[in-house]
CSV table of C-alpha atoms in Angstrom, one decimal:
chain,number,residue,atom,x,y,z
A,1,UNK,CA,0.1,0.0,0.1
A,2,UNK,CA,1.2,3.7,-0.4
A,3,UNK,CA,2.8,5.4,2.4
A,4,UNK,CA,0.5,7.9,4.2
A,5,UNK,CA,1.8,11.4,3.5
A,6,UNK,CA,2.3,14.5,5.6
A,7,UNK,CA,-1.0,16.1,6.3
A,8,UNK,CA,-3.1,13.0,5.7
A,9,UNK,CA,-5.0,11.3,8.6
A,10,UNK,CA,-2.9,8.5,10.1
A,11,UNK,CA,-4.7,5.0,9.6
A,12,UNK,CA,-6.3,4.0,12.8
A,13,UNK,CA,-5.6,0.5,14.4
A,14,UNK,CA,-6.1,-1.6,17.4
A,15,UNK,CA,-3.2,-4.0,18.5
A,16,UNK,CA,-1.9,-5.7,21.6
A,17,UNK,CA,1.1,-4.7,23.3
A,18,UNK,CA,3.7,-7.0,25.2
A,19,UNK,CA,1.5,-7.1,28.4
A,20,UNK,CA,-1.9,-7.9,26.3
A,21,UNK,CA,-3.3,-4.6,26.6
A,22,UNK,CA,-5.3,-3.2,23.6
A,23,UNK,CA,-3.7,-0.2,22.2
A,24,UNK,CA,-6.0,2.0,19.7
A,25,UNK,CA,-4.5,5.0,18.0
A,26,UNK,CA,-7.6,7.1,18.0
A,27,UNK,CA,-7.6,6.8,21.7
A,28,UNK,CA,-4.4,8.6,21.9
A,29,UNK,CA,-5.9,11.7,20.1
A,30,UNK,CA,-4.6,15.1,21.9
A,31,UNK,CA,-1.2,13.6,22.0
A,32,UNK,CA,1.7,13.4,19.5
A,33,UNK,CA,2.5,9.8,18.9
A,34,UNK,CA,6.0,8.4,17.7
A,35,UNK,CA,4.9,5.3,15.7
A,36,UNK,CA,8.1,3.4,14.7
A,37,UNK,CA,8.1,0.2,12.7
A,38,UNK,CA,11.0,-2.3,13.0
A,39,UNK,CA,11.8,-5.6,11.4
A,40,UNK,CA,12.5,-8.0,14.4
A,41,UNK,CA,12.8,-8.2,18.1
A,42,UNK,CA,16.3,-8.7,19.7
A,43,UNK,CA,18.3,-8.2,16.5
A,44,UNK,CA,21.4,-5.8,16.4
A,45,UNK,CA,19.7,-2.8,14.6
A,46,UNK,CA,16.2,-3.0,16.2
A,47,UNK,CA,17.9,-3.4,19.7
A,48,UNK,CA,19.8,-0.3,19.2
A,49,UNK,CA,16.9,1.9,18.1
A,50,UNK,CA,14.7,0.5,20.8
A,51,UNK,CA,17.6,1.4,23.4
A,52,UNK,CA,17.9,4.8,21.9
A,53,UNK,CA,14.0,5.4,22.3
A,54,UNK,CA,14.4,3.9,25.9
A,55,UNK,CA,17.2,6.3,26.8
A,56,UNK,CA,15.3,9.4,25.4
A,57,UNK,CA,11.8,8.3,26.6
A,58,UNK,CA,11.7,11.0,29.5
A,59,UNK,CA,12.6,13.6,27.0
A,60,UNK,CA,10.0,12.4,24.4
A,61,UNK,CA,7.2,12.4,27.2
A,62,UNK,CA,8.2,15.8,28.3
A,63,UNK,CA,7.9,17.0,24.6
A,64,UNK,CA,4.3,15.6,24.9
A,65,UNK,CA,4.9,12.3,22.9
A,66,UNK,CA,3.9,8.7,23.1
A,67,UNK,CA,6.0,6.0,21.6
A,68,UNK,CA,4.8,2.9,20.2
A,69,UNK,CA,6.9,0.2,18.5
A,70,UNK,CA,5.4,-2.1,16.0
A,71,UNK,CA,6.5,-5.2,14.3
A,72,UNK,CA,5.1,-8.6,13.2
A,73,UNK,CA,6.6,-10.5,16.2
A,74,UNK,CA,3.9,-11.8,18.6
A,75,UNK,CA,3.3,-10.7,22.2
A,76,UNK,CA,5.5,-13.3,23.8
A,77,UNK,CA,8.5,-12.2,21.7
A,78,UNK,CA,7.8,-8.5,22.6
A,79,UNK,CA,7.6,-9.3,26.3
A,80,UNK,CA,11.0,-11.0,26.2
A,81,UNK,CA,12.4,-8.2,24.3
A,82,UNK,CA,11.0,-5.3,26.5
A,83,UNK,CA,12.0,-7.2,29.6
A,84,UNK,CA,15.5,-7.8,28.5
A,85,UNK,CA,16.2,-4.2,27.7
A,86,UNK,CA,14.0,-2.5,30.0
A,87,UNK,CA,11.8,-0.8,27.4
A,88,UNK,CA,9.3,1.5,29.0
A,89,UNK,CA,6.8,1.9,26.1
A,90,UNK,CA,4.4,-0.6,24.3
A,91,UNK,CA,5.7,-2.8,21.6
A,92,UNK,CA,2.6,-3.8,19.4
A,93,UNK,CA,2.2,-7.2,17.9
A,94,UNK,CA,1.1,-6.7,14.2
A,95,UNK,CA,1.2,-10.6,13.6
A,96,UNK,CA,-1.1,-10.3,10.6
A,97,UNK,CA,0.9,-7.3,9.2
A,98,UNK,CA,-2.5,-5.3,8.5
A,99,UNK,CA,-1.0,-2.2,10.2
A,100,UNK,CA,2.4,-2.6,8.5
A,101,UNK,CA,0.7,-2.8,5.3
A,102,UNK,CA,-1.6,0.3,6.0
A,103,UNK,CA,1.6,2.4,6.7
A,104,UNK,CA,3.4,1.1,3.5
A,105,UNK,CA,6.3,-0.5,5.5
A,106,UNK,CA,5.5,-4.4,4.4
A,107,UNK,CA,7.2,-5.3,1.3
A,108,UNK,CA,9.9,-7.0,-0.6
A,109,UNK,CA,13.3,-6.5,0.7
A,110,UNK,CA,16.9,-7.4,-0.5
A,111,UNK,CA,19.8,-8.4,1.4
A,112,UNK,CA,23.1,-9.6,0.0
A,113,UNK,CA,21.3,-10.4,-3.1
A,114,UNK,CA,18.5,-12.5,-1.5
A,115,UNK,CA,14.9,-11.2,-1.9
A,116,UNK,CA,12.4,-11.6,0.9
A,117,UNK,CA,9.2,-10.1,2.3
A,118,UNK,CA,9.7,-8.0,5.5
A,119,UNK,CA,9.3,-4.8,7.3
A,120,UNK,CA,11.2,-1.5,6.2
A,121,UNK,CA,12.3,0.4,9.2
A,122,UNK,CA,10.3,3.6,9.4
A,123,UNK,CA,8.7,6.1,11.6
A,124,UNK,CA,5.6,8.3,11.8
A,125,UNK,CA,5.2,11.3,13.7
A,126,UNK,CA,1.3,11.7,14.2
A,127,UNK,CA,0.1,15.2,15.7
A,128,UNK,CA,-2.6,15.8,18.2
A,129,UNK,CA,-5.3,15.8,15.6
A,130,UNK,CA,-4.4,12.4,14.3
A,131,UNK,CA,-2.6,13.5,11.2
A,132,UNK,CA,0.7,12.7,9.8
A,133,UNK,CA,3.1,15.3,10.7
A,134,UNK,CA,6.3,13.8,9.4
A,135,UNK,CA,7.6,10.6,7.9
A,136,UNK,CA,11.0,9.0,8.0
A,137,UNK,CA,10.6,6.2,5.3
A,138,UNK,CA,14.0,4.6,5.6
A,139,UNK,CA,15.4,5.1,9.1
A,140,UNK,CA,19.0,5.1,9.9
A,141,UNK,CA,19.3,4.2,13.6
A,142,UNK,CA,22.2,6.5,14.4
A,143,UNK,CA,20.8,9.8,15.5
A,144,UNK,CA,17.2,9.1,14.6
A,145,UNK,CA,15.7,9.7,18.0
A,146,UNK,CA,17.5,12.9,18.4
A,147,UNK,CA,16.0,14.0,15.1
A,148,UNK,CA,12.5,13.0,16.4
A,149,UNK,CA,13.0,15.2,19.6
A,150,UNK,CA,14.1,18.1,17.4
A,151,UNK,CA,11.0,18.0,15.3
A,152,UNK,CA,8.9,17.7,18.5
A,153,UNK,CA,10.6,20.7,19.8
A,154,UNK,CA,10.1,22.8,16.6
A,155,UNK,CA,13.7,22.4,15.5
A,156,UNK,CA,12.7,22.4,11.9
A,157,UNK,CA,11.0,25.7,12.0
A,158,UNK,CA,13.7,27.2,14.0
A,159,UNK,CA,16.0,26.3,11.4
A,160,UNK,CA,13.7,27.9,8.7
A,161,UNK,CA,13.6,31.1,10.6
A,162,UNK,CA,17.2,31.4,11.5
A,163,UNK,CA,18.7,32.1,8.1
A,164,UNK,CA,16.3,34.9,7.5
A,165,UNK,CA,17.3,36.7,10.8
A,166,UNK,CA,20.9,36.1,10.4
A,167,UNK,CA,21.7,38.3,7.4
A,168,UNK,CA,19.9,41.2,9.1
A,169,UNK,CA,22.2,40.9,12.3
A,170,UNK,CA,25.2,40.5,10.1
A,171,UNK,CA,24.5,43.5,8.1
A,172,UNK,CA,23.7,45.6,11.2
A,173,UNK,CA,27.1,44.4,12.5
A,174,UNK,CA,29.0,45.3,9.3
A,175,UNK,CA,27.6,48.9,9.4
A,176,UNK,CA,28.4,49.5,12.9
A,177,UNK,CA,32.0,48.2,12.1
A,178,UNK,CA,32.0,50.4,8.8
A,179,UNK,CA,31.2,53.5,11.0
A,180,UNK,CA,34.0,52.6,13.5
A,181,UNK,CA,36.4,52.3,10.7
A,182,UNK,CA,35.3,55.7,9.1
A,183,UNK,CA,35.5,57.3,12.5
A,184,UNK,CA,39.0,55.9,13.1
A,185,UNK,CA,40.0,57.3,9.6
A,186,UNK,CA,38.3,60.7,10.3
A,187,UNK,CA,40.3,61.2,13.5
A,188,UNK,CA,43.8,61.5,12.0
A,189,UNK,CA,42.5,63.7,9.3
A,190,UNK,CA,41.1,66.1,12.1
A,191,UNK,CA,44.3,66.0,14.0
A,192,UNK,CA,46.3,66.8,10.7
A,193,UNK,CA,43.9,69.7,10.1
A,194,UNK,CA,44.5,70.9,13.8
A,195,UNK,CA,48.3,70.6,13.1
A,196,UNK,CA,48.1,72.7,9.9
A,197,UNK,CA,46.1,75.4,11.7
A,198,UNK,CA,48.6,75.6,14.4
A,199,UNK,CA,51.2,78.3,13.8
A,200,UNK,CA,54.1,76.1,14.8
A,201,UNK,CA,55.9,76.7,11.4
A,202,UNK,CA,55.9,80.4,11.9
A,203,UNK,CA,58.4,80.3,14.7
A,204,UNK,CA,61.4,79.6,12.4
A,205,UNK,CA,60.5,82.4,10.1
A,206,UNK,CA,60.4,84.9,13.2
A,207,UNK,CA,63.7,83.5,14.3
A,208,UNK,CA,65.1,84.1,10.5
A,209,UNK,CA,64.0,87.7,10.7
A,210,UNK,CA,65.4,88.4,14.0
A,211,UNK,CA,68.8,87.0,12.9
A,212,UNK,CA,68.8,89.3,9.8
A,213,UNK,CA,67.8,92.3,11.9
A,214,UNK,CA,70.7,91.6,14.4
A,215,UNK,CA,73.0,91.2,11.2
A,216,UNK,CA,72.1,94.7,10.0
A,217,UNK,CA,72.8,96.3,13.3
């Protein structure tokens, strides 16, 4: 299925977590939801990603977000995975792959020339109105959770505004610096003018005239 795009309603679903609790997306309306899809429990890349979400879980909660992990593994596999790495968020069992299919993450993959069906690592940020706010379709684990946090805190908009404000500040600084340079250059000219106005050079002329008078006498 096609991947839901930014601004579109996020497909609703209901799945069980590692503790057997039903989790329904629409019941989380009013909160930001970080919905991340991963291939398989307790594999190297998926473990690193889950632990990154674990380590930043408090910060994600403080930013008003709920984290939900989804994979085709069953609830028992999720429970072992969550217990082993002390994961504080729900891992949802999409054993029939309906949710993975609805979000466009289930399909053919290739590894070392071998083709197979599986889950593409992807993350959806769903806003308080239940719409897709941002999509990371092919996630690279390193730095991914930090990027989500930045997006939740408005880091993207801050980056957009910064380039507009920066040139104005630089221009003002350049004008101030230019004025200082002009002032410094003007100062020696003023001193030179004062020196020219002073009758210092007249003194030798007076001395020469007094010498001529003395010679005549």
